Amino acid sequence: MNIRWTTIVFLLISVHPALAQKEDTDLKIFGYFQNQFQYNRCKQMDQEQTTFNLQQMNLFLQKELNAQWNSFISIEFINSYSSFYKWGAFNLEEAWVRYRRSKEFNLKFGLQVPIFNNLNEIKNRTPLLPYVIRPLAYETSFKDFISVDELVPSQAFIQAYGYFPIGNIKFDHAVYVGNSPNINSDTPYTQTGVDTSTSFLVGGRFGLRFQNLKIGASVTYDKANQIEQEIFGQLENSVEYQSASLDSASLERLYNLAGGLHEMKRVRGGFDITYDYRDLSIESELISVYYQEDLPHANFNKHFFYITLGYRVTERLFTYLSAWSTDENRIWTDFTPSGKIDYFSGDVDVQVPNIGFSYHISDRITFKGQFAHVKISSDLPNVYPTTKSVYIESALSVMF
Amino acid sequence: MRTINYIYNLRLFIPIVITIAIGGSYLPSASYAQVAIIANKSVPLNHIERSALLDFYTGDIRRWDDGKAIILFDLKPKLEIKEQFYKFLDKTPSRMKSIWLKNMLSGEHDPPEIVKSEEEMLKKVTATPGAVGYISAAKVADDVKILMLIATPSNSSSK
């Protein structure tokens, strides 16, 4: 119901932007959308498809409240959002107010995407990115086989940031706090969207900028329950559990296992570098996620890496070669024919070499193309067989 | 482990990048026509360094020392004077545009207002308190301050 009212209010504003502008000339309404055409083929899964998709649409409302205070709202629609057809998703991505005391010190209050490495803040800003499919840690449409939310922080609520110059070098800093990832989305349980634990996400980034070089290191710390929930989810979805064929000793063993995965301490570390020289550019990021758990044969650590080499052919045409890789350790529950439960963990790797271009048709319209080869492999081929897929993408990104 | 191997295999990129980085710093700098950085008379500065000018145009510095907003103007694309100004800042128009877009789409800062001609730039800077812009030195009038003259091959001094 809330979504419905929000949508109605939003539509009223967007249909009559001039009215809003007349009443308060400082209110700015702008945004962008990206339509995509995708062809993908996976030989191993005998799958081939072509599709059009409104990949992303964002609407921004911005108002300078006075010389030091600025407010900003970002509303996001993804994957051809339709509540009627139950497609895609609608998100209130950001709603914050910023106090700017000086270049050294800014303070943001409210729902926001925290600074982590180079891309996190702008991962959904499609006009800024040459990609159609983004580097894996930032590509929400790959959520089914990559733990996107585990690799980078998606939300914070208070953030202090800025930079201080020393000579020709600028030192960037950011520190933030937000909810732990243990957010309730189960309506009958209690209020949704709230943290069900007493822990917080804390994190930050420290970096430097010198001429066309930008580097930084990021870190976050929180306590996560999602692996425990994933295990229970696997259990509840199993035929064995639903048919009550599991013995009590096995169930007890599973609960003990899950108990060891409750509020696991998690540290994310990141490193980013970008460098431009004339028409050439390089950008790269490394992210590692470490969980502290007590299980003897399980490991949930995850790693992500990407590098992009770019060349600006003309002011309008940018081309790039890019390589992405993730390496995740996962846990699976195993239901034996006799109705017993066991668990095992394994390594899932995704590697994506890709090539692409973006062409600025005008200041506000960009056409993009991309070819990507996606290889998913695992050391547990019975659970996760190796697959190789080809993606050919094109997209039109429009700002308004 | 496979990720580490993958990174290891990408080591071939490193010498290329280092070569480009080192080689670039020894290349001769470009030459410029005479471009004047102009400001509204209300601006509390009589001279500006290149690094500060870059900070203005990248949105790193947004207020004058007296707390008033810095209002920036930029020329429309494909004007020669614009290309010379951007060369002086060591930024391509597309790189500068991506910086502005990032500032705008992350709710941080608005891009400069685009004007169609140097005459319009002069009028806007003259009429807008806190404004900064750039035009050909030959077109400067007494109604604005000159914060800097960008060097030319025939006249290499900058004010």
Coordinates of C-alpha atoms in Angstrom, one line a residue:
Chain A
M1 CA 0.0 0.0 0.0
N2 CA 2.8 2.4 0.9
I3 CA 4.4 1.7 -2.5
R4 CA 1.2 2.5 -4.2
W5 CA 0.8 5.8 -2.5
T6 CA 4.4 6.7 -3.1
T7 CA 4.0 5.9 -6.7
I8 CA 0.8 8.1 -7.0
V9 CA 2.5 11.1 -5.3
F10 CA 5.6 10.6 -7.4
L11 CA 3.5 10.5 -10.6
L12 CA 1.7 13.7 -9.7
I13 CA 5.0 15.4 -9.2
S14 CA 6.5 14.0 -12.4
V15 CA 3.5 14.7 -14.6
H16 CA 3.5 18.4 -13.4
P17 CA 7.1 19.3 -13.0
A18 CA 6.4 22.9 -14.1
L19 CA 3.9 23.2 -11.2
A20 CA 6.5 22.0 -8.8
Q21 CA 9.1 24.4 -10.3
K22 CA 6.7 27.3 -10.0
E23 CA 6.0 26.8 -6.4
D24 CA 9.6 26.4 -5.5
T25 CA 12.0 27.3 -8.2
D26 CA 14.9 25.6 -6.4
L27 CA 13.4 22.1 -6.6
K28 CA 15.2 20.2 -9.3
I29 CA 13.7 17.1 -10.9
F30 CA 16.0 15.1 -13.2
G31 CA 17.0 11.5 -13.9
Y32 CA 17.9 8.9 -16.5
F33 CA 16.9 5.6 -17.9
Q34 CA 18.6 2.8 -19.8
N35 CA 16.8 0.5 -22.2
Q36 CA 18.7 -2.7 -23.1
F37 CA 18.6 -5.4 -25.7
Q38 CA 20.3 -8.7 -24.7
Y39 CA 21.1 -11.9 -26.4
N40 CA 22.5 -14.7 -24.3
R41 CA 23.3 -18.3 -25.0
C42 CA 24.5 -21.1 -22.7
K43 CA 25.3 -24.3 -24.4
Q44 CA 25.5 -26.4 -21.2
M45 CA 22.1 -25.4 -20.1
D46 CA 20.7 -25.5 -23.6
Q47 CA 19.4 -22.0 -23.2
E48 CA 19.2 -19.2 -25.7
Q49 CA 17.2 -16.0 -25.4
T50 CA 16.8 -12.5 -26.6
T51 CA 15.1 -9.8 -24.7
F52 CA 14.4 -6.1 -24.4
N53 CA 14.4 -4.6 -21.0
L54 CA 14.1 -1.3 -19.3
Q55 CA 17.2 -2.1 -17.2
Q56 CA 17.2 1.0 -15.0
M57 CA 15.3 4.2 -14.5
N58 CA 16.2 6.7 -11.7
L59 CA 14.4 9.9 -10.8
F60 CA 16.1 12.5 -8.6
L61 CA 14.6 15.3 -6.5
Q62 CA 17.1 17.8 -5.3
K63 CA 16.7 20.9 -3.3
E64 CA 19.3 23.3 -1.8
L65 CA 17.8 24.2 1.6
N66 CA 20.4 26.9 2.2
A67 CA 24.1 27.6 1.6
Q68 CA 25.1 24.6 3.7
W69 CA 22.2 22.2 3.6
N70 CA 21.2 20.1 0.5
S71 CA 18.6 17.4 0.3
F72 CA 18.4 14.6 -2.3
I73 CA 16.0 11.8 -3.1
S74 CA 16.7 9.0 -5.6
I75 CA 13.9 6.7 -6.7
E76 CA 14.9 3.6 -8.7
F77 CA 12.9 1.3 -11.1
I78 CA 14.7 -1.7 -12.4
N79 CA 14.0 -4.5 -14.9
S80 CA 10.8 -3.1 -16.6
Y81 CA 9.1 -2.5 -13.3
S82 CA 5.4 -3.2 -13.3
S83 CA 3.4 -3.9 -10.1
F84 CA 0.6 -5.1 -12.4
Y85 CA 2.7 -7.9 -13.9
K86 CA 5.0 -8.3 -10.9
W87 CA 8.1 -7.5 -12.8
G88 CA 11.3 -5.9 -11.6
A89 CA 11.7 -3.7 -8.5
F90 CA 10.9 -0.3 -7.2
N91 CA 13.4 1.1 -4.7
L92 CA 13.7 4.3 -2.6
E93 CA 17.4 4.2 -3.1
E94 CA 18.4 7.4 -1.3
A95 CA 16.8 10.1 0.8
W96 CA 19.3 12.2 2.6
V97 CA 20.2 15.7 3.8
R98 CA 23.8 16.9 3.6
Y99 CA 25.5 19.5 5.8
R100 CA 28.5 21.0 4.1
R101 CA 30.8 22.8 6.5
S102 CA 33.8 22.8 4.3
K103 CA 35.6 20.8 1.7
E104 CA 37.2 18.9 4.5
F105 CA 34.0 18.0 6.3
N106 CA 30.5 17.0 5.0
L107 CA 27.9 15.2 6.9
K108 CA 25.1 13.2 5.3
F109 CA 22.1 12.0 7.3
G110 CA 19.5 9.6 5.9
L111 CA 19.3 6.6 3.6
Q112 CA 22.3 6.7 1.3
V113 CA 24.7 4.5 -0.7
P114 CA 28.0 4.6 1.2
I115 CA 31.4 5.3 -0.3
F116 CA 33.2 2.1 -0.9
N117 CA 35.9 1.8 -3.5
N118 CA 35.4 3.8 -6.7
L119 CA 32.2 2.4 -8.2
N120 CA 29.8 1.7 -5.3
E121 CA 28.3 5.2 -5.0
I122 CA 27.7 5.4 -8.8
K123 CA 27.0 1.7 -9.6
N124 CA 23.5 2.6 -10.7
R125 CA 24.3 5.8 -12.5
T126 CA 24.2 4.3 -15.9
P127 CA 25.0 7.5 -17.9
L128 CA 28.4 7.5 -16.1
L129 CA 29.3 4.0 -16.9
P130 CA 30.4 2.6 -20.4
Y131 CA 29.1 -0.8 -19.4
V132 CA 25.7 -2.4 -20.1
I133 CA 26.5 -5.3 -17.7
R134 CA 28.4 -3.8 -14.9
P135 CA 31.4 -5.4 -13.1
L136 CA 30.0 -8.3 -11.2
A137 CA 30.0 -6.9 -7.7
Y138 CA 27.8 -4.1 -8.9
E139 CA 25.5 -6.0 -11.3
T140 CA 22.3 -6.6 -9.4
S141 CA 20.8 -8.6 -12.3
F142 CA 23.4 -11.4 -11.6
K143 CA 22.2 -11.7 -8.0
D144 CA 21.1 -15.3 -8.6
F145 CA 24.6 -16.7 -8.8
I146 CA 26.7 -13.9 -7.2
S147 CA 26.3 -12.6 -3.6
V148 CA 26.3 -9.0 -4.8
D149 CA 25.0 -7.6 -1.4
E150 CA 27.8 -9.4 0.4
L151 CA 30.6 -7.9 -1.6
V152 CA 29.7 -4.2 -1.2
P153 CA 27.7 -2.3 1.3
S154 CA 24.4 -1.1 -0.1
Q155 CA 23.1 1.3 2.6
A156 CA 24.3 3.6 5.3
F157 CA 22.5 6.2 7.3
I158 CA 25.1 8.6 8.6
Q159 CA 28.3 9.5 6.7
A160 CA 31.1 12.0 7.2
Y161 CA 33.3 12.7 4.3
G162 CA 35.5 15.2 2.5
Y163 CA 39.1 15.8 1.5
F164 CA 42.0 17.8 2.7
P165 CA 44.8 19.0 0.3
I166 CA 48.5 18.7 1.1
G167 CA 50.5 20.3 -1.6
N168 CA 49.2 18.9 -4.9
I169 CA 47.7 15.8 -3.3
K170 CA 44.2 15.6 -2.1
F171 CA 43.4 13.1 0.6
D172 CA 39.9 11.7 0.6
H173 CA 38.2 10.4 3.7
A174 CA 34.8 8.9 4.5
V175 CA 33.4 7.2 7.6
Y176 CA 29.9 5.9 7.9
V177 CA 27.5 3.9 10.0
G178 CA 24.3 2.0 9.0
N179 CA 22.3 -1.1 9.7
S180 CA 23.7 -4.6 9.8
P181 CA 22.4 -6.7 6.9
N182 CA 19.9 -8.4 9.2
I183 CA 16.9 -6.5 7.9
N184 CA 13.5 -8.0 8.3
S185 CA 11.5 -8.6 5.1
D186 CA 9.0 -11.1 6.5
T187 CA 5.7 -9.1 6.8
P188 CA 3.9 -11.3 9.4
Y189 CA 7.0 -11.3 11.7
T190 CA 7.3 -7.6 12.6
Q191 CA 8.0 -4.3 10.9
T192 CA 9.8 -4.8 7.6
G193 CA 12.9 -2.8 6.6
V194 CA 14.2 -2.6 10.2
D195 CA 17.4 -4.2 11.6
T196 CA 16.5 -7.2 13.7
S197 CA 19.8 -7.2 15.6
T198 CA 21.7 -4.7 17.8
S199 CA 24.8 -4.5 15.6
F200 CA 25.7 -1.9 13.0
L201 CA 27.6 -1.6 9.8
V202 CA 30.6 0.7 10.2
G203 CA 33.0 1.5 7.4
G204 CA 35.0 4.0 5.5
R205 CA 37.4 4.8 2.7
F206 CA 40.7 6.6 2.7
G207 CA 42.3 7.6 -0.6
L208 CA 44.3 10.1 -2.4
R209 CA 44.1 12.0 -5.7
F210 CA 47.1 13.3 -7.5
Q211 CA 46.6 14.8 -11.0
N212 CA 44.8 12.1 -12.9
L213 CA 45.6 9.3 -10.4
K214 CA 43.0 8.3 -7.8
I215 CA 43.6 5.4 -5.4
G216 CA 41.9 4.3 -2.2
A217 CA 41.4 1.6 0.4
S218 CA 38.0 0.8 1.9
V219 CA 36.8 -1.3 4.8
T220 CA 33.5 -2.3 6.5
Y221 CA 32.7 -4.3 9.6
D222 CA 29.3 -5.8 10.5
K223 CA 27.7 -9.0 11.8
A224 CA 25.7 -11.0 9.2
N225 CA 22.9 -13.6 9.5
Q226 CA 22.2 -14.2 5.9
I227 CA 24.2 -17.5 5.6
E228 CA 22.3 -18.9 8.6
Q229 CA 19.0 -17.8 6.9
E230 CA 20.2 -19.3 3.6
I231 CA 20.7 -22.7 5.2
F232 CA 17.2 -22.6 6.8
G233 CA 15.9 -21.5 3.4
Q234 CA 17.5 -24.6 1.7
L235 CA 16.0 -26.8 4.4
E236 CA 12.5 -25.4 4.2
N237 CA 12.4 -25.6 0.4
S238 CA 13.6 -29.3 0.5
V239 CA 11.2 -32.1 -0.4
E240 CA 12.6 -34.1 2.5
Y241 CA 11.6 -31.4 5.1
Q242 CA 8.2 -30.7 3.6
S243 CA 7.4 -34.4 3.6
A244 CA 8.7 -34.7 7.2
S245 CA 11.0 -37.5 6.3
L246 CA 14.0 -36.1 8.2
D247 CA 15.0 -37.7 11.5
S248 CA 15.2 -35.6 14.6
A249 CA 19.0 -36.2 15.0
S250 CA 19.6 -34.7 11.6
L251 CA 17.5 -31.7 12.3
E252 CA 19.3 -31.1 15.6
R253 CA 22.6 -31.3 13.7
L254 CA 21.4 -28.7 11.3
Y255 CA 20.2 -26.4 14.0
N256 CA 23.6 -26.7 15.7
L257 CA 25.2 -25.9 12.4
A258 CA 23.0 -22.9 11.8
G259 CA 23.6 -21.7 15.4
G260 CA 27.4 -21.5 14.5
L261 CA 26.5 -19.1 11.7
H262 CA 24.5 -16.7 13.7
E263 CA 25.7 -13.1 13.5
M264 CA 29.0 -14.0 12.0
K265 CA 31.6 -11.2 12.1
R266 CA 32.3 -10.0 8.6
V267 CA 35.0 -7.7 7.3
R268 CA 35.1 -6.3 3.8
G269 CA 38.3 -4.8 2.5
G270 CA 38.6 -3.0 -0.8
F271 CA 41.3 -1.3 -2.9
D272 CA 40.6 0.9 -6.0
I273 CA 42.7 2.7 -8.5
T274 CA 41.9 4.8 -11.5
Y275 CA 44.3 6.6 -13.8
D276 CA 43.8 8.7 -16.9
Y277 CA 46.5 9.6 -19.3
R278 CA 45.2 11.6 -22.3
D279 CA 42.9 9.2 -24.2
L280 CA 43.9 6.1 -22.2
S281 CA 42.4 5.1 -18.9
I282 CA 42.7 2.3 -16.4
E283 CA 40.5 1.4 -13.5
S284 CA 40.6 -1.5 -11.2
E285 CA 39.2 -2.7 -7.9
L286 CA 39.8 -5.6 -5.5
I287 CA 37.3 -6.6 -2.8
S288 CA 37.7 -9.3 -0.3
V289 CA 35.1 -10.4 2.2
Y290 CA 36.1 -12.4 5.3
Y291 CA 33.7 -14.2 7.7
Q292 CA 34.7 -15.3 11.1
E293 CA 33.0 -18.7 11.7
D294 CA 33.7 -21.7 13.8
L295 CA 32.7 -24.5 11.4
P296 CA 35.6 -26.9 10.7
H297 CA 35.1 -27.6 7.0
A298 CA 33.3 -24.4 5.9
N299 CA 34.6 -21.2 4.5
F300 CA 32.4 -18.3 3.3
N301 CA 35.1 -15.9 2.2
K302 CA 34.6 -14.1 -1.1
H303 CA 36.8 -12.2 -3.5
F304 CA 36.1 -9.9 -6.4
F305 CA 38.5 -8.3 -8.9
Y306 CA 38.0 -6.2 -12.0
I307 CA 40.3 -4.2 -14.4
T308 CA 39.2 -2.1 -17.3
L309 CA 41.5 -0.6 -19.9
G310 CA 39.8 2.2 -21.8
Y311 CA 40.7 4.2 -24.9
R312 CA 38.8 7.3 -26.0
V313 CA 38.8 7.1 -29.8
T314 CA 37.0 10.5 -30.2
E315 CA 35.2 12.8 -27.8
R316 CA 32.1 10.8 -28.5
L317 CA 33.4 7.2 -28.7
F318 CA 35.0 5.3 -25.8
T319 CA 36.1 1.7 -26.1
Y320 CA 37.3 -0.7 -23.4
L321 CA 38.6 -4.1 -22.6
S322 CA 37.7 -5.4 -19.2
A323 CA 38.1 -8.5 -17.1
W324 CA 36.1 -9.4 -14.0
S325 CA 36.4 -12.3 -11.6
T326 CA 34.6 -13.5 -8.4
D327 CA 35.6 -16.3 -6.2
E328 CA 33.1 -17.3 -3.6
N329 CA 32.9 -20.1 -1.0
R330 CA 29.4 -21.3 -0.3
I331 CA 27.7 -23.9 1.9
W332 CA 25.0 -26.4 0.8
T333 CA 22.9 -28.6 2.9
D334 CA 22.7 -32.2 1.6
F335 CA 19.7 -34.5 2.0
T336 CA 20.7 -38.1 1.8
P337 CA 18.2 -40.8 0.6
S338 CA 17.8 -42.1 4.1
G339 CA 16.6 -38.7 5.3
K340 CA 19.7 -37.4 7.0
I341 CA 21.2 -34.0 6.7
D342 CA 24.8 -33.1 6.0
Y343 CA 26.5 -30.0 4.8
F344 CA 29.4 -29.3 2.6
S345 CA 31.1 -26.1 1.3
G346 CA 32.6 -25.4 -2.1
D347 CA 34.2 -22.8 -4.3
V348 CA 32.2 -21.1 -7.1
D349 CA 34.1 -18.9 -9.5
V350 CA 32.8 -16.6 -12.2
Q351 CA 35.1 -15.1 -14.8
V352 CA 34.0 -12.6 -17.4
P353 CA 36.3 -11.2 -20.0
N354 CA 34.4 -8.6 -22.0
I355 CA 34.8 -5.8 -24.6
G356 CA 32.6 -2.8 -25.3
F357 CA 32.1 0.7 -26.3
S358 CA 29.9 3.7 -25.5
Y359 CA 29.0 6.4 -28.1
H360 CA 27.6 9.8 -27.1
I361 CA 24.9 10.5 -29.7
S362 CA 24.4 13.8 -27.9
D363 CA 25.1 15.3 -24.5
R364 CA 22.2 13.4 -23.0
I365 CA 22.0 10.2 -25.1
T366 CA 24.5 7.4 -25.1
F367 CA 24.5 4.2 -27.1
K368 CA 26.4 1.3 -25.6
G369 CA 27.5 -2.1 -26.9
Q370 CA 29.2 -5.0 -25.0
F371 CA 30.2 -8.6 -25.6
A372 CA 30.9 -10.7 -22.6
H373 CA 31.9 -14.3 -22.1
V374 CA 30.7 -15.6 -18.7
K375 CA 32.3 -18.8 -17.3
I376 CA 30.9 -20.2 -14.0
S377 CA 32.8 -23.1 -12.5
S378 CA 32.9 -24.9 -9.1
D379 CA 34.8 -27.6 -7.4
L380 CA 31.5 -29.3 -6.7
P381 CA 30.3 -29.9 -10.3
N382 CA 27.4 -32.1 -9.2
V383 CA 25.9 -29.2 -7.4
Y384 CA 27.1 -26.4 -9.6
P385 CA 28.1 -27.6 -13.0
T386 CA 30.5 -25.6 -15.1
T387 CA 28.7 -23.3 -17.6
K388 CA 29.9 -21.0 -20.3
S389 CA 27.6 -18.3 -21.6
V390 CA 27.9 -15.6 -24.2
Y391 CA 26.2 -12.2 -23.7
I392 CA 25.7 -9.6 -26.4
E393 CA 24.3 -6.4 -25.1
S394 CA 23.3 -3.1 -26.4
A395 CA 21.7 -0.2 -24.6
L396 CA 20.5 3.3 -24.9
S397 CA 21.1 5.6 -21.9
V398 CA 19.1 8.8 -21.8
M399 CA 19.3 11.7 -19.3
F400 CA 16.5 14.1 -18.8
Chain B
M1 CA 42.6 -19.1 -5.5
R2 CA 41.5 -18.8 -9.1
T3 CA 40.9 -15.1 -8.6
I4 CA 44.5 -14.7 -7.4
N5 CA 45.7 -16.6 -10.5
Y6 CA 43.6 -14.5 -12.7
I7 CA 45.1 -11.3 -11.2
Y8 CA 48.5 -12.8 -11.6
N9 CA 47.8 -13.4 -15.3
L10 CA 46.9 -9.8 -15.7
R11 CA 50.4 -8.7 -14.6
L12 CA 51.2 -8.0 -18.3
F13 CA 49.1 -4.9 -18.1
I14 CA 51.4 -3.3 -15.5
P15 CA 54.5 -2.5 -17.7
I16 CA 52.2 -1.0 -20.3
V17 CA 50.5 1.3 -17.7
I18 CA 53.9 2.3 -16.2
T19 CA 55.4 3.1 -19.6
I20 CA 52.4 5.2 -20.5
A21 CA 52.6 7.0 -17.1
I22 CA 56.3 7.7 -17.2
G23 CA 56.4 8.5 -20.9
G24 CA 53.6 11.0 -20.6
S25 CA 55.4 13.2 -18.1
Y26 CA 58.3 13.9 -20.6
L27 CA 56.2 14.8 -23.5
P28 CA 56.2 18.5 -24.5
S29 CA 53.2 20.5 -23.3
A30 CA 50.7 21.9 -25.7
S31 CA 50.6 25.5 -26.7
Y32 CA 47.7 27.9 -26.1
A33 CA 46.1 30.9 -27.6
Q34 CA 45.5 33.8 -25.3
V35 CA 42.6 33.0 -23.0
A36 CA 41.5 35.2 -20.1
I37 CA 40.1 33.8 -16.9
I38 CA 37.5 36.4 -15.9
A39 CA 35.5 36.9 -12.8
N40 CA 32.7 39.2 -11.6
K41 CA 34.0 42.3 -9.8
S42 CA 32.5 41.0 -6.5
V43 CA 34.9 38.1 -6.4
P44 CA 37.4 38.4 -3.5
L45 CA 40.4 37.4 -5.6
N46 CA 42.6 39.3 -8.1
H47 CA 44.7 36.3 -9.2
I48 CA 44.1 32.6 -9.4
E49 CA 46.4 29.6 -9.7
R50 CA 45.8 26.8 -12.3
S51 CA 45.2 24.2 -9.5
A52 CA 42.5 26.4 -7.9
L53 CA 40.8 27.0 -11.2
L54 CA 40.8 23.2 -11.7
D55 CA 39.3 22.8 -8.3
F56 CA 36.5 25.2 -9.2
Y57 CA 35.7 23.5 -12.4
T58 CA 35.7 20.0 -10.9
G59 CA 33.5 21.1 -8.0
D60 CA 36.1 20.4 -5.3
I61 CA 35.9 24.1 -4.2
R62 CA 32.4 25.6 -4.3
R63 CA 32.7 28.8 -2.3
W64 CA 34.8 31.8 -2.2
D65 CA 36.7 32.6 1.0
D66 CA 33.9 35.0 2.0
G67 CA 31.4 32.1 1.9
K68 CA 29.6 33.2 -1.3
A69 CA 28.9 30.6 -4.0
I70 CA 31.3 30.2 -6.9
I71 CA 29.1 30.4 -10.1
L72 CA 30.8 28.8 -13.1
F73 CA 30.1 29.3 -16.7
D74 CA 31.3 27.1 -19.6
L75 CA 31.2 27.5 -23.4
K76 CA 29.2 25.2 -25.7
P77 CA 31.3 22.4 -27.3
K78 CA 33.5 22.8 -30.4
L79 CA 34.6 26.4 -29.8
E80 CA 38.4 26.7 -30.1
I81 CA 38.7 28.8 -27.0
K82 CA 37.0 26.1 -25.0
E83 CA 39.4 23.5 -26.2
Q84 CA 42.4 25.7 -25.3
F85 CA 40.9 26.3 -21.8
Y86 CA 40.5 22.5 -21.3
K87 CA 44.0 21.8 -22.5
F88 CA 45.3 24.2 -20.0
L89 CA 43.4 22.3 -17.3
D90 CA 44.8 19.1 -18.7
K91 CA 41.3 17.6 -19.0
T92 CA 39.4 16.5 -22.1
P93 CA 35.9 17.9 -22.5
S94 CA 34.6 14.3 -22.1
R95 CA 36.6 13.8 -18.9
M96 CA 35.3 17.1 -17.5
K97 CA 31.8 16.2 -18.4
S98 CA 32.0 12.9 -16.6
I99 CA 33.2 14.7 -13.5
W100 CA 30.2 17.0 -13.6
L101 CA 27.8 14.2 -14.3
K102 CA 29.1 12.3 -11.3
N103 CA 28.7 15.4 -9.1
M104 CA 25.2 16.0 -10.4
L105 CA 23.9 12.4 -10.3
S106 CA 25.2 11.9 -6.8
G107 CA 23.5 15.0 -5.6
E108 CA 26.7 16.8 -4.8
H109 CA 27.0 19.8 -7.1
D110 CA 25.5 21.3 -10.3
P111 CA 27.5 21.5 -13.5
P112 CA 28.5 24.9 -14.9
E113 CA 25.9 26.8 -16.9
I114 CA 26.6 26.5 -20.6
V115 CA 26.6 29.7 -22.7
K116 CA 26.5 29.9 -26.4
S117 CA 29.2 32.5 -27.1
E118 CA 32.0 34.5 -25.6
E119 CA 29.9 37.6 -25.7
E120 CA 27.2 35.8 -23.6
M121 CA 29.9 34.5 -21.3
L122 CA 31.1 38.1 -20.7
K123 CA 27.6 39.4 -20.1
K124 CA 26.8 36.6 -17.6
V125 CA 30.0 36.9 -15.7
T126 CA 29.5 40.7 -15.5
A127 CA 26.0 40.4 -14.2
T128 CA 26.4 37.4 -11.8
P129 CA 28.0 37.9 -8.4
G130 CA 30.6 35.3 -7.6
A131 CA 30.9 34.2 -11.3
V132 CA 33.9 32.9 -13.1
G133 CA 34.3 32.2 -16.8
Y134 CA 36.8 32.4 -19.7
I135 CA 37.0 34.2 -23.0
S136 CA 39.5 35.4 -25.5
A137 CA 41.8 38.0 -24.0
A138 CA 41.0 40.4 -26.9
K139 CA 37.3 40.4 -25.9
V140 CA 37.7 41.3 -22.2
A141 CA 35.9 44.5 -21.1
D142 CA 36.5 46.6 -18.0
D143 CA 33.4 45.3 -16.3
V144 CA 35.1 42.1 -15.2
K145 CA 38.3 41.1 -13.3
I146 CA 41.0 39.2 -15.1
L147 CA 42.2 36.5 -12.8
M148 CA 44.7 34.9 -15.2
L149 CA 46.0 35.1 -18.7
I150 CA 46.8 31.8 -20.1
A151 CA 50.2 31.7 -21.8
T152 CA 50.6 31.6 -25.6
P153 CA 53.6 30.6 -27.7
S154 CA 54.3 34.3 -28.6
N155 CA 53.7 35.5 -25.1
S156 CA 54.6 33.0 -22.5
S157 CA 54.0 35.1 -19.4
S158 CA 50.9 34.5 -17.2
K159 CA 49.6 37.1 -14.9

